[in-house]
XYZ file of N, CA and C in Angstrom:
684
model
N 62.732 32.169 -42.548
C 63.024 33.413 -41.849
C 62.475 34.589 -42.650
N 61.776 35.473 -41.968
C 61.223 36.643 -42.640
C 62.338 37.608 -43.028
N 62.025 38.497 -43.975
C 63.000 39.502 -44.383
C 63.397 40.375 -43.189
N 62.407 40.690 -42.346
C 62.686 41.523 -41.169
C 63.710 40.852 -40.256
N 63.495 39.566 -39.958
C 64.428 38.865 -39.083
C 65.793 38.671 -39.733
N 65.794 38.532 -41.057
C 67.069 38.431 -41.763
C 67.863 39.721 -41.603
N 67.176 40.851 -41.716
C 67.839 42.138 -41.531
C 68.361 42.277 -40.097
N 67.560 41.836 -39.138
C 67.990 41.901 -37.738
C 69.208 41.014 -37.516
N 69.201 39.828 -38.119
C 70.343 38.921 -37.999
C 71.616 39.563 -38.554
N 71.488 40.239 -39.682
C 72.647 40.923 -40.269
C 73.166 41.996 -39.313
N 72.247 42.776 -38.726
C 72.649 43.828 -37.794
C 73.321 43.241 -36.554
N 72.761 42.155 -36.028
C 73.347 41.507 -34.850
C 74.739 40.964 -35.178
N 74.880 40.371 -36.359
C 76.173 39.814 -36.769
C 77.224 40.906 -36.915
N 76.824 42.019 -37.532
C 77.745 43.152 -37.680
C 78.122 43.701 -36.308
N 77.139 43.804 -35.413
C 77.405 44.301 -34.064
C 78.353 43.367 -33.319
N 78.205 42.066 -33.530
C 79.080 41.077 -32.884
C 80.531 41.275 -33.316
N 80.751 41.355 -34.617
C 82.112 41.543 -35.132
C 82.664 42.898 -34.694
N 81.822 43.938 -34.747
C 82.257 45.275 -34.334
C 82.650 45.292 -32.859
N 81.859 44.623 -32.015
C 82.172 44.569 -30.587
C 83.498 43.856 -30.348
N 83.746 42.795 -31.122
C 85.033 42.097 -31.013
C 86.182 43.037 -31.358
N 86.032 43.793 -32.452
C 87.095 44.696 -32.882
C 87.289 45.845 -31.890
N 86.168 46.413 -31.409
C 86.252 47.511 -30.437
C 86.942 47.037 -29.161
N 86.578 45.844 -28.710
C 87.198 45.288 -27.503
C 88.702 45.120 -27.691
N 89.094 44.599 -28.842
C 90.517 44.364 -29.099
C 91.302 45.668 -29.166
N 90.733 46.678 -29.823
C 91.425 47.965 -29.936
C 91.484 48.675 -28.583
N 90.381 48.618 -27.822
C 90.346 49.294 -26.522
C 91.227 48.593 -25.493
N 91.728 47.420 -25.837
C 92.602 46.675 -24.940
C 93.881 47.449 -24.617
N 94.165 48.476 -25.423
C 95.363 49.285 -25.212
C 95.250 50.162 -23.963
N 94.025 50.371 -23.489
C 93.793 51.290 -22.371
C 93.476 50.509 -21.100
N 94.237 50.750 -20.031
C 93.989 50.101 -18.752
C 93.262 51.063 -17.817
N 92.371 50.491 -16.990
C 91.521 51.299 -16.119
C 91.502 50.728 -14.709
N 91.011 51.536 -13.789
C 90.671 51.066 -12.450
C 89.162 51.173 -12.334
N 88.479 50.044 -12.188
C 87.023 50.024 -12.127
C 86.595 49.198 -10.928
N 85.764 49.802 -10.068
C 85.334 49.143 -8.828
C 86.544 48.730 -7.984
N 87.616 49.514 -8.091
C 88.814 49.194 -7.332
C 89.640 48.069 -7.913
N 89.293 47.629 -9.133
C 89.985 46.509 -9.776
C 90.702 47.014 -11.018
N 91.957 46.633 -11.182
C 92.717 47.010 -12.373
C 92.301 46.112 -13.535
N 91.760 46.710 -14.591
C 91.328 45.956 -15.761
C 91.730 46.718 -17.020
N 91.591 46.061 -18.161
C 91.736 46.768 -19.428
C 90.344 47.061 -19.974
N 90.248 48.016 -20.884
C 88.949 48.405 -21.440
C 88.287 47.259 -22.187
N 89.074 46.312 -22.632
C 88.578 45.106 -23.293
C 87.474 44.438 -22.476
N 87.654 44.428 -21.154
C 86.736 43.707 -20.268
C 85.368 44.360 -20.158
N 85.228 45.596 -20.629
C 83.930 46.264 -20.600
C 83.090 45.877 -21.811
N 83.717 45.842 -22.972
C 82.992 45.586 -24.222
C 82.882 44.099 -24.529
N 83.928 43.342 -24.243
C 83.983 41.940 -24.663
C 82.814 41.090 -24.159
N 82.368 41.235 -22.892
C 81.237 40.412 -22.442
C 79.981 40.575 -23.285
N 79.820 41.730 -23.916
C 78.659 41.955 -24.774
C 78.633 40.976 -25.942
N 79.805 40.521 -26.388
C 79.843 39.619 -27.547
C 79.150 38.294 -27.258
N 79.154 37.861 -26.007
C 78.508 36.594 -25.670
C 76.990 36.705 -25.813
N 76.428 37.835 -25.388
C 74.988 38.032 -25.553
C 74.627 38.240 -27.016
N 75.466 38.949 -27.767
C 75.216 39.113 -29.203
C 75.267 37.760 -29.913
N 76.179 36.905 -29.486
C 76.219 35.555 -30.047
C 74.930 34.810 -29.744
N 74.443 34.954 -28.501
C 73.182 34.319 -28.116
C 72.016 34.851 -28.942
N 72.033 36.134 -29.249
C 70.968 36.725 -30.065
C 70.990 36.156 -31.482
N 72.186 35.999 -32.045
C 72.295 35.388 -33.375
C 71.838 33.935 -33.334
N 72.180 33.245 -32.261
C 71.763 31.853 -32.068
C 70.240 31.762 -31.996
N 69.640 32.665 -31.256
C 68.187 32.669 -31.113
C 67.505 32.927 -32.451
N 68.083 33.792 -33.251
C 67.501 34.136 -34.547
C 67.678 33.036 -35.584
N 68.844 32.391 -35.600
C 69.174 31.525 -36.741
C 69.713 30.153 -36.384
N 69.887 29.839 -35.103
C 70.338 28.510 -34.742
C 71.841 28.412 -34.545
N 72.307 27.263 -34.025
C 73.715 27.105 -33.659
C 74.685 27.118 -34.825
N 74.255 26.634 -35.982
C 75.179 26.595 -37.122
C 75.609 28.004 -37.524
N 74.645 28.900 -37.592
C 74.958 30.285 -37.935
C 75.820 30.913 -36.844
N 75.520 30.598 -35.582
C 76.305 31.149 -34.474
C 77.759 30.692 -34.557
N 77.967 29.414 -34.859
C 79.339 28.906 -34.984
C 80.063 29.568 -36.152
N 79.364 29.733 -37.261
C 79.965 30.402 -38.420
C 80.384 31.822 -38.064
N 79.544 32.500 -37.298
C 79.833 33.875 -36.884
C 81.083 33.931 -36.013
N 81.217 32.976 -35.111
C 82.381 32.923 -34.218
C 83.676 32.763 -35.015
N 83.679 31.801 -35.934
C 84.878 31.541 -36.736
C 85.185 32.731 -37.641
N 84.140 33.328 -38.224
C 84.340 34.480 -39.111
C 84.959 35.651 -38.354
N 84.479 35.909 -37.137
C 85.017 37.018 -36.342
C 86.483 36.779 -35.995
N 86.826 35.531 -35.661
C 88.222 35.203 -35.352
C 89.110 35.412 -36.577
N 88.618 35.001 -37.745
C 89.382 35.170 -38.984
C 89.594 36.652 -39.295
N 88.528 37.443 -39.136
C 88.636 38.889 -39.387
C 89.656 39.521 -38.446
N 89.631 39.096 -37.194
C 90.581 39.629 -36.212
C 92.021 39.325 -36.616
N 92.276 38.096 -37.068
C 93.626 37.728 -37.495
C 94.058 38.530 -38.722
N 93.127 38.745 -39.648
C 93.438 39.546 -40.839
C 93.786 40.979 -40.436
N 93.007 41.542 -39.508
C 93.271 42.907 -39.035
C 94.653 42.996 -38.393
N 94.980 42.015 -37.549
C 96.282 42.028 -36.888
C 97.420 41.858 -37.887
N 97.207 41.019 -38.901
C 98.226 40.846 -39.938
C 98.441 42.154 -40.704
N 97.343 42.866 -40.964
C 97.451 44.160 -41.654
C 98.186 45.172 -40.789
N 97.865 45.199 -39.490
C 98.568 46.093 -38.572
C 100.067 45.797 -38.570
N 100.411 44.504 -38.556
C 101.825 44.119 -38.568
C 102.499 44.588 -39.851
N 101.768 44.515 -40.955
C 102.317 44.944 -42.243
C 102.595 46.439 -42.261
N 101.603 47.236 -41.854
C 101.798 48.688 -41.922
C 102.822 49.166 -40.895
N 102.952 48.407 -39.793
C 103.952 48.777 -38.793
C 105.366 48.554 -39.321
N 105.502 47.661 -40.302
C 106.824 47.356 -40.853
C 107.207 48.242 -42.033
N 106.237 48.977 -42.580
C 106.508 49.822 -43.741
C 107.199 51.122 -43.328
N 107.979 51.723 -44.236
C 108.656 52.986 -43.908
C 107.640 54.081 -43.589
N 107.670 54.641 -42.391
C 106.679 55.653 -42.001
C 107.181 57.070 -42.243
N 106.257 57.996 -42.224
C 106.617 59.413 -42.298
C 106.678 59.964 -40.878
N 107.639 59.440 -40.123
C 107.806 59.835 -38.730
C 109.212 59.449 -38.296
N 109.556 59.852 -37.103
C 110.885 59.530 -36.592
C 110.981 58.044 -36.273
N 112.196 57.550 -36.141
C 112.407 56.133 -35.843
C 111.796 55.757 -34.494
N 111.940 56.644 -33.511
C 111.375 56.370 -32.186
C 109.855 56.280 -32.247
N 109.239 57.174 -33.008
C 107.779 57.140 -33.164
C 107.349 55.871 -33.894
N 108.138 55.449 -34.888
C 107.806 54.235 -35.639
C 107.839 53.010 -34.734
N 108.851 52.939 -33.876
C 108.977 51.798 -32.969
C 107.813 51.768 -31.981
N 107.453 52.949 -31.458
C 106.333 53.027 -30.509
C 105.027 52.608 -31.161
N 104.772 53.109 -32.362
C 103.550 52.750 -33.082
C 103.540 51.266 -33.410
N 104.670 50.742 -33.817
C 104.754 49.320 -34.140
C 104.451 48.445 -32.937
N 104.934 48.865 -31.764
C 104.664 48.101 -30.541
C 103.180 48.093 -30.209
N 102.495 49.210 -30.485
C 101.056 49.290 -30.226
C 100.259 48.420 -31.193
N 100.666 48.423 -32.457
C 99.892 47.736 -33.491
C 100.188 46.250 -33.588
N 101.316 45.816 -33.059
C 101.702 44.410 -33.232
C 101.985 43.759 -31.882
N 100.970 43.238 -31.220
C 101.188 42.528 -29.961
C 101.962 41.235 -30.196
N 102.528 40.696 -29.130
C 103.251 39.436 -29.253
C 102.301 38.350 -29.758
N 102.816 37.513 -30.662
C 101.958 36.503 -31.279
C 101.441 35.492 -30.269
N 102.191 35.254 -29.204
C 101.699 34.323 -28.182
C 100.418 34.852 -27.546
N 100.406 36.134 -27.240
C 99.213 36.746 -26.647
C 98.078 36.829 -27.667
N 98.433 37.144 -28.899
C 97.428 37.252 -29.949
C 96.731 35.918 -30.183
N 97.517 34.863 -30.362
C 96.933 33.541 -30.616
C 96.193 33.021 -29.385
N 96.712 33.333 -28.203
C 96.020 32.924 -26.975
C 94.646 33.573 -26.893
N 94.577 34.856 -27.255
C 93.296 35.571 -27.223
C 92.317 34.989 -28.230
N 92.800 34.679 -29.435
C 91.920 34.134 -30.473
C 91.415 32.751 -30.082
N 92.314 31.878 -29.642
C 91.912 30.519 -29.262
C 90.959 30.540 -28.073
N 91.259 31.376 -27.081
C 90.384 31.466 -25.911
C 88.998 31.950 -26.309
N 88.945 32.929 -27.198
C 87.660 33.469 -27.642
C 86.859 32.430 -28.418
N 87.503 31.778 -29.374
C 86.790 30.794 -30.203
C 86.274 29.638 -29.354
N 87.128 29.089 -28.494
C 86.721 27.939 -27.676
C 85.597 28.320 -26.723
N 85.747 29.447 -26.028
C 84.723 29.845 -25.055
C 83.404 30.188 -25.735
N 83.458 30.801 -26.914
C 82.224 31.135 -27.628
C 81.548 29.871 -28.166
N 82.329 28.888 -28.583
C 81.742 27.612 -29.020
C 81.124 26.873 -27.836
N 81.779 26.937 -26.683
C 81.200 26.347 -25.471
C 79.909 27.070 -25.113
N 79.898 28.381 -25.237
C 78.692 29.179 -25.018
C 77.554 28.685 -25.913
N 77.889 28.386 -27.166
C 76.895 27.881 -28.119
C 76.308 26.558 -27.654
N 77.171 25.653 -27.185
C 76.695 24.337 -26.756
C 75.826 24.433 -25.508
N 76.225 25.265 -24.558
C 75.433 25.418 -23.330
C 74.075 26.022 -23.651
N 74.070 27.030 -24.492
C 72.812 27.654 -24.924
C 71.903 26.615 -25.579
N 72.473 25.779 -26.442
C 71.689 24.753 -27.143
C 71.113 23.739 -26.163
N 71.932 23.278 -25.220
C 71.451 22.300 -24.224
C 70.333 22.892 -23.374
N 70.486 24.151 -22.984
C 69.433 24.803 -22.188
C 68.142 24.878 -22.987
N 68.256 25.222 -24.252
C 67.079 25.341 -25.110
C 66.399 23.990 -25.289
N 67.182 22.939 -25.407
C 66.626 21.596 -25.547
C 65.906 21.158 -24.271
N 66.407 21.580 -23.131
C 65.830 21.161 -21.849
C 64.603 21.981 -21.459
N 64.671 23.301 -21.641
C 63.616 24.182 -21.153
C 62.756 24.785 -22.260
N 63.121 24.547 -23.513
C 62.343 25.106 -24.606
C 62.480 26.612 -24.667
N 61.401 27.277 -25.041
C 61.460 28.726 -25.246
C 61.203 29.536 -23.985
N 61.034 28.869 -22.866
C 60.830 29.567 -21.607
C 62.180 29.960 -20.994
N 62.128 30.869 -20.054
C 63.311 31.294 -19.298
C 64.468 31.679 -20.216
N 64.187 32.606 -21.121
C 65.230 33.020 -22.059
C 66.426 33.636 -21.336
N 66.165 34.364 -20.265
C 67.255 34.952 -19.495
C 68.165 33.865 -18.949
N 67.573 32.705 -18.628
C 68.344 31.611 -18.045
C 69.366 31.032 -19.000
N 68.976 30.915 -20.278
C 69.916 30.341 -21.247
C 71.122 31.253 -21.450
N 70.882 32.577 -21.405
C 71.990 33.525 -21.562
C 72.860 33.532 -20.307
N 72.215 33.546 -19.139
C 72.962 33.549 -17.883
C 73.801 32.284 -17.744
N 73.188 31.131 -18.025
C 73.897 29.858 -17.881
C 75.102 29.775 -18.808
N 74.921 30.217 -20.045
C 76.032 30.144 -21.000
C 77.121 31.160 -20.671
N 76.711 32.363 -20.278
C 77.698 33.403 -19.970
C 78.486 33.106 -18.703
N 77.810 32.548 -17.707
C 78.457 32.353 -16.414
C 79.532 31.269 -16.476
N 79.477 30.461 -17.524
C 80.512 29.439 -17.734
C 81.536 29.899 -18.767
N 81.059 30.433 -19.874
C 81.968 30.758 -20.978
C 82.851 31.973 -20.697
N 82.358 32.948 -19.960
C 83.177 34.133 -19.669
C 84.371 33.785 -18.777
N 84.180 33.074 -17.647
C 85.356 32.648 -16.875
C 86.263 31.697 -17.660
N 85.666 30.824 -18.478
C 86.468 29.901 -19.283
C 87.386 30.667 -20.227
N 86.869 31.710 -20.837
C 87.674 32.530 -21.740
C 88.898 33.089 -21.018
N 88.692 33.581 -19.822
C 89.800 34.173 -19.062
C 90.828 33.119 -18.664
N 90.349 31.963 -18.207
C 91.265 30.886 -17.813
C 92.113 30.437 -18.997
N 91.458 30.219 -20.130
C 92.183 29.763 -21.315
C 93.237 30.775 -21.745
N 92.870 32.052 -21.729
C 93.841 33.074 -22.136
C 95.050 33.084 -21.208
N 94.809 33.064 -19.909
C 95.919 33.119 -18.960
C 96.814 31.895 -19.071
N 96.209 30.726 -19.260
C 96.994 29.491 -19.392
C 97.828 29.515 -20.672
N 97.193 29.905 -21.781
C 97.889 29.894 -23.069
C 98.927 31.008 -23.186
N 98.627 32.170 -22.617
C 99.524 33.319 -22.764
C 100.597 33.385 -21.688
N 100.232 32.979 -20.466
C 101.146 33.177 -19.342
C 101.457 31.904 -18.574
N 100.963 30.765 -19.060
C 101.211 29.502 -18.378
C 102.696 29.219 -18.236
N 103.117 28.879 -17.016
C 104.523 28.598 -16.772
C 105.373 29.831 -16.554
N 104.757 31.010 -16.671
C 105.504 32.266 -16.533
C 105.180 32.961 -15.219
N 103.930 32.841 -14.769
C 103.500 33.521 -13.549
C 103.167 32.504 -12.466
N 103.185 32.954 -11.223
C 102.857 32.085 -10.092
C 101.350 31.884 -9.990
N 100.934 30.907 -9.191
C 99.503 30.657 -9.009
C 98.820 31.843 -8.338
N 99.497 32.479 -7.387
C 98.912 33.652 -6.731
C 98.653 34.766 -7.747
N 99.611 34.993 -8.625
C 99.446 36.024 -9.653
C 98.355 35.622 -10.641
N 98.292 34.326 -10.951
C 97.257 33.810 -11.851
C 95.871 34.104 -11.288
N 95.675 33.795 -10.007
C 94.377 34.028 -9.374
C 94.059 35.518 -9.312
N 95.078 36.325 -9.077
C 94.877 37.774 -9.034
C 94.399 38.299 -10.388
N 95.011 37.814 -11.460
C 94.627 38.245 -12.806
C 93.284 37.668 -13.230
N 92.923 36.524 -12.661
C 91.671 35.865 -13.055
C 90.461 36.433 -12.325
N 90.521 36.517 -11.023
C 89.331 36.806 -10.219
C 88.770 38.200 -10.493
N 89.594 39.222 -10.394
C 89.102 40.588 -10.556
C 88.503 40.845 -11.924
N 89.242 40.484 -12.966
C 88.771 40.710 -14.338
C 87.513 39.901 -14.619
N 87.459 38.672 -14.135
C 86.289 37.824 -14.377
C 85.041 38.401 -13.724
N 85.178 38.926 -12.512
C 84.038 39.541 -11.825
C 83.498 40.717 -12.637
N 84.392 41.557 -13.131
C 83.972 42.715 -13.929
C 83.297 42.264 -15.219
N 83.863 41.272 -15.881
C 83.280 40.791 -17.139
C 81.908 40.159 -16.911
N 81.768 39.410 -15.830
C 80.465 38.820 -15.525
C 79.441 39.911 -15.229
N 79.867 40.963 -14.563
C 78.968 42.082 -14.262
C 78.405 42.673 -15.548
N 79.287 42.973 -16.494
C 78.825 43.559 -17.756
C 78.084 42.526 -18.606
N 78.457 41.265 -18.473
C 77.734 40.216 -19.186
C 76.302 40.083 -18.697
N 76.107 40.199 -17.382
C 74.764 40.113 -16.805
C 73.924 41.324 -17.211
N 74.544 42.496 -17.241
C 73.827 43.698 -17.673
C 73.284 43.539 -19.090
N 74.015 42.814 -19.931
C 73.631 42.664 -21.341
C 72.554 41.605 -21.568
N 72.195 40.834 -20.546
C 71.244 39.728 -20.711
C 69.911 40.151 -21.330
N 69.299 41.279 -20.930
C 68.003 41.660 -21.523
C 68.020 41.789 -23.040
N 69.197 41.898 -23.633
C 69.285 41.994 -25.088
C 68.686 40.802 -25.807
N 68.625 39.654 -25.136
C 68.083 38.449 -25.779
C 66.611 38.623 -26.120
N 65.911 39.511 -25.402
C 64.484 39.724 -25.649
C 64.229 40.692 -26.809
N 65.287 41.219 -27.388
C 65.130 42.155 -28.502
C 64.936 41.455 -29.837
N 65.166 40.146 -29.879
C 65.040 39.406 -31.140
C 64.040 38.271 -30.976
N 63.455 37.838 -32.102
C 62.461 36.772 -32.088
C 63.123 35.402 -32.104
N 62.410 34.439 -31.524
C 62.882 33.055 -31.558
C 62.715 32.514 -32.960
N 63.773 31.891 -33.465
C 63.655 31.290 -34.799
C 63.630 29.780 -34.689
N 64.766 29.187 -34.428
C 64.820 27.734 -34.329
C 66.167 27.318 -33.810
N 66.258 26.031 -33.431
C 67.548 25.460 -33.099
C 68.266 25.008 -34.354
N 67.527 24.804 -35.418
C 68.134 24.300 -36.646
C 67.586 25.066 -37.839
N 68.395 25.895 -38.425
C 68.024 26.729 -39.569
C 67.437 25.884 -40.691
N 68.019 24.750 -40.980
C 67.606 23.941 -42.127
C 66.248 23.282 -41.898
N 66.039 22.682 -40.718
C 64.803 21.940 -40.488
C 63.573 22.835 -40.517
N 63.687 24.037 -39.981
C 62.525 24.901 -39.879
C 62.249 25.643 -41.179
N 63.275 26.176 -41.802
C 63.066 27.012 -42.980
C 63.221 26.262 -44.288
N 63.743 25.031 -44.230
C 64.027 24.230 -45.424
C 65.056 24.901 -46.330
N 65.911 25.729 -45.728
C 66.962 26.386 -46.487
C 68.114 25.411 -46.674
N 68.673 25.373 -47.840
C 69.883 24.612 -48.096
C 71.031 25.602 -48.270
N 72.241 25.101 -48.203
C 73.399 25.987 -48.289
C 73.440 26.740 -49.614
N 72.783 26.224 -50.636
C 72.802 26.886 -51.943
C 71.672 27.885 -52.111
N 70.772 27.983 -51.112
C 69.610 28.860 -51.225
C 69.795 30.122 -50.399
N 69.559 31.299 -50.961
C 69.561 32.521 -50.156
C 68.467 32.443 -49.099
N 68.728 32.876 -47.843
C 67.735 32.786 -46.780
C 66.406 33.440 -47.117
N 66.409 34.502 -47.900
C 65.175 35.221 -48.188
C 64.225 34.409 -49.063
N 64.702 33.269 -49.632
C 63.856 32.451 -50.480
C 63.046 31.426 -49.684
N 63.277 31.359 -48.375
C 62.641 30.307 -47.584
C 61.125 30.352 -47.667
N 60.553 31.542 -47.474
C 59.096 31.661 -47.487
C 58.546 31.344 -48.873
N 59.245 31.805 -49.912
C 58.791 31.532 -51.276
C 58.760 30.037 -51.553
N 59.723 29.298 -51.017
C 59.758 27.852 -51.221
C 58.561 27.183 -50.550
N 58.244 27.656 -49.328
C 57.116 27.051 -48.622
C 55.803 27.372 -49.323
N 55.670 28.622 -49.774
C 54.430 29.024 -50.431
C 54.234 28.299 -51.752
N 55.333 27.972 -52.418
C 55.223 27.319 -53.718
C 55.063 25.827 -53.634
N 55.281 25.243 -52.438
C 55.198 23.788 -52.305
C 53.779 23.334 -52.019
């Protein structure tokens, strides 16, 4: 991998984690969009699937999977920190402290449901992207993003609703919460598809193409080839 592509990979990875955090924080705000009641999370979150695809295109599935797990871990650390500061004595009234604490510390069932749904759906996105690449090669790049997003985005919503609200809401309510939000997320996910053309194709396997080992910094790949 060239130094330029390494820098791009770092930027894409940072953007992926940032988009995850922005989506989670904006989840506090509910909106009416296209006549559908959604949270702001649904506007930013679909972008993470395309950013994951961009990282996959640059560095292969192993790096993409690492990015997914790292983002989930960072999210849990952030939530744990929020829970900690919400429990500390504040310089505010008791009522204000309780309100702030409620904002910063969502119920753990919803929190864990969101994390598990995100990790599973993003890993499924990785597998679909890989299978498409194996079948069609480097052609139809838009297709690999569309195919992975059109499955993983609805899957994410289904998993969250089942894990967070399973056994609590009726099937009619389940479908109501699923259909509208999923349509909006797919809309924004499709808008983000052209982003895949902003990065260069690297490989399906970081190790086979660059001869990088886990102990070698990526920037040494070219030097190793030139010296061999």
